[in-house]
Amino acid sequence: MAAIPLTARGAERLKQELHRLKTVERPAVINAIADARAQGDLSENAEYDAAKEKQGFIEGRIQELEAKLSNAQIINPVELDAGGRIVFGATVDLEDLESSERVTYQVVGDDEADIRANLISVSSPIARALIGKTVGDVAEVQAPSGVREYEVLDVRYI
């Protein structure tokens, strides 16, 4: 498996989720399975089936998180020296040249992307168009409504 880029904040969120799954969710579903078994006939026991299904989901998510964290390449944006270029972890101020709307994004890993929090995935079309750009450059992004142009106003590593 290839290295998975994550910011320190993103890696910490994944670690917290993993901890919660192992210490809260897993024991709770084990207890639910035990309670359902105590009711007798498992062939027609909906609670048992639901608990087993939930257990499968939890175990799968634990494996997924452990794999991602073991292959994570944790990048601290504060420690970057990219010479003003947009790279993974950079926070960028942009202006849409058509609407003059200004927006700020941080380029993050796929698992930590959240457009509502202005965190865009490094593999998203806008991030791919921005990577390598510097202040004053114009990035063309293919959007469903057509090509959008954004001018880079500022690049920060915070």
Coordinates of C-alpha atoms in Angstrom, one line a residue:
M1 CA 0.0 0.0 0.0
A2 CA 1.3 3.4 -0.9
A3 CA 2.0 6.1 1.6
I4 CA -1.1 8.0 2.7
P5 CA -0.5 11.7 3.3
L6 CA -2.2 13.1 6.4
T7 CA -1.8 16.3 8.3
A8 CA -1.0 15.9 12.0
R9 CA -4.6 17.0 12.9
G10 CA -6.1 14.4 10.5
A11 CA -3.9 11.6 11.9
E12 CA -5.0 12.5 15.4
R13 CA -8.7 12.4 14.4
L14 CA -8.2 8.9 12.9
K15 CA -6.4 7.8 16.1
Q16 CA -9.2 9.0 18.2
E17 CA -11.8 7.2 16.1
L18 CA -9.7 4.0 16.3
H19 CA -9.5 4.4 20.1
R20 CA -13.3 4.9 20.4
L21 CA -14.0 1.9 18.2
K22 CA -11.7 -0.4 20.2
T23 CA -12.7 0.9 23.7
V24 CA -16.4 1.8 23.4
E25 CA -18.0 0.4 20.2
R26 CA -16.4 -3.1 20.2
P27 CA -17.1 -3.9 23.8
A28 CA -20.7 -2.6 23.4
V29 CA -21.4 -4.8 20.4
I30 CA -19.8 -7.8 22.1
N31 CA -22.2 -7.3 25.0
A32 CA -25.2 -6.9 22.6
I33 CA -24.2 -10.3 21.0
A34 CA -24.0 -12.0 24.4
D35 CA -27.4 -10.6 25.4
A36 CA -29.0 -11.7 22.1
R37 CA -27.4 -15.2 22.5
A38 CA -28.9 -15.4 26.0
Q39 CA -32.4 -15.1 24.5
G40 CA -32.1 -18.6 23.0
D41 CA -32.9 -19.5 19.4
L42 CA -30.5 -17.5 17.1
S43 CA -32.1 -18.5 13.8
E44 CA -34.9 -16.0 14.3
N45 CA -33.2 -13.5 16.5
A46 CA -33.1 -10.1 14.8
E47 CA -31.1 -8.5 17.6
Y48 CA -28.4 -11.1 17.2
D49 CA -28.3 -10.6 13.4
A50 CA -28.1 -6.8 13.8
A51 CA -25.4 -7.0 16.4
K52 CA -23.3 -9.4 14.3
E53 CA -23.7 -7.1 11.3
K54 CA -22.6 -4.1 13.4
Q55 CA -19.6 -6.1 14.7
G56 CA -18.5 -6.8 11.2
F57 CA -18.7 -3.1 10.3
I58 CA -16.7 -2.1 13.4
E59 CA -14.0 -4.8 12.8
G60 CA -13.7 -3.7 9.2
R61 CA -13.4 0.0 10.1
I62 CA -10.7 -0.9 12.8
Q63 CA -8.7 -2.8 10.1
E64 CA -9.1 0.1 7.7
L65 CA -8.0 2.7 10.2
E66 CA -5.0 0.6 11.4
A67 CA -3.9 0.1 7.8
K68 CA -4.2 3.8 7.0
L69 CA -2.3 4.9 10.1
S70 CA 0.5 2.3 9.5
N71 CA 0.9 3.7 6.0
A72 CA 0.4 7.4 6.9
Q73 CA 3.0 10.0 6.0
I74 CA 2.2 12.7 8.5
I75 CA 3.0 16.1 7.3
N76 CA 3.0 19.2 9.5
P77 CA 2.3 22.3 7.4
V78 CA 4.2 24.5 9.9
E79 CA 7.4 22.7 9.1
L80 CA 7.0 23.0 5.3
D81 CA 9.4 25.1 3.3
A82 CA 7.9 25.1 -0.2
G83 CA 9.0 28.5 -1.2
G84 CA 5.5 29.9 -1.5
R85 CA 4.2 27.1 -3.7
I86 CA 0.9 25.3 -3.0
V87 CA 1.7 21.9 -1.7
F88 CA -0.1 19.3 0.6
G89 CA -1.0 21.0 3.8
A90 CA -0.9 24.6 2.5
T91 CA -3.7 27.0 3.3
V92 CA -4.6 29.1 0.3
D93 CA -6.7 32.2 -0.3
L94 CA -8.3 32.3 -3.7
E95 CA -10.5 34.7 -5.7
D96 CA -12.9 33.4 -8.3
L97 CA -12.2 35.6 -11.3
E98 CA -15.7 35.4 -12.6
S99 CA -17.7 36.2 -9.4
S100 CA -14.9 38.0 -7.4
E101 CA -15.8 35.6 -4.5
R102 CA -12.9 34.9 -2.1
V103 CA -12.4 31.6 -0.4
T104 CA -9.8 29.9 1.8
Y105 CA -8.9 26.2 1.5
Q106 CA -6.4 23.9 3.1
V107 CA -5.2 21.0 1.0
V108 CA -5.5 17.8 3.1
G109 CA -5.6 14.1 2.7
D110 CA -8.6 12.2 1.3
D111 CA -9.7 11.0 4.8
E112 CA -9.7 14.5 6.4
A113 CA -11.4 16.4 3.5
D114 CA -14.5 18.4 4.6
I115 CA -15.7 21.1 2.2
R116 CA -17.9 22.7 4.9
A117 CA -14.7 23.2 6.9
N118 CA -12.8 24.4 3.8
L119 CA -10.6 21.3 3.8
I120 CA -10.1 20.0 0.3
S121 CA -8.7 16.6 -0.7
V122 CA -5.4 16.6 -2.4
S123 CA -6.9 14.5 -5.1
S124 CA -9.8 16.8 -5.8
P125 CA -9.9 18.7 -9.1
I126 CA -9.4 22.1 -7.5
A127 CA -6.4 20.9 -5.4
R128 CA -4.8 19.2 -8.4
A129 CA -5.2 22.5 -10.3
L130 CA -3.6 24.4 -7.4
I131 CA -0.6 22.2 -6.6
G132 CA 2.6 24.0 -7.6
K133 CA 1.0 27.4 -8.0
T134 CA 2.2 30.6 -6.2
V135 CA 0.8 33.9 -5.3
G136 CA -0.5 35.7 -8.5
D137 CA -0.9 32.5 -10.5
V138 CA -4.3 31.6 -12.0
A139 CA -5.6 28.1 -11.7
E140 CA -8.1 26.7 -14.1
V141 CA -10.5 24.2 -12.6
Q142 CA -12.8 22.0 -14.6
A143 CA -16.2 22.2 -12.8
P144 CA -19.5 20.7 -13.8
S145 CA -20.6 24.2 -14.9
G146 CA -17.5 24.6 -17.0
V147 CA -14.0 25.9 -16.5
R148 CA -13.6 28.2 -13.4
E149 CA -10.5 30.4 -12.9
Y150 CA -9.1 31.2 -9.5
E151 CA -6.3 33.6 -8.7
V152 CA -4.0 32.7 -5.9
L153 CA -4.0 35.6 -3.4
D154 CA -2.0 34.0 -0.5
V155 CA -0.3 30.8 0.4
R156 CA 0.4 29.9 4.1
Y157 CA 1.7 26.9 6.0
I158 CA -0.2 26.9 9.2

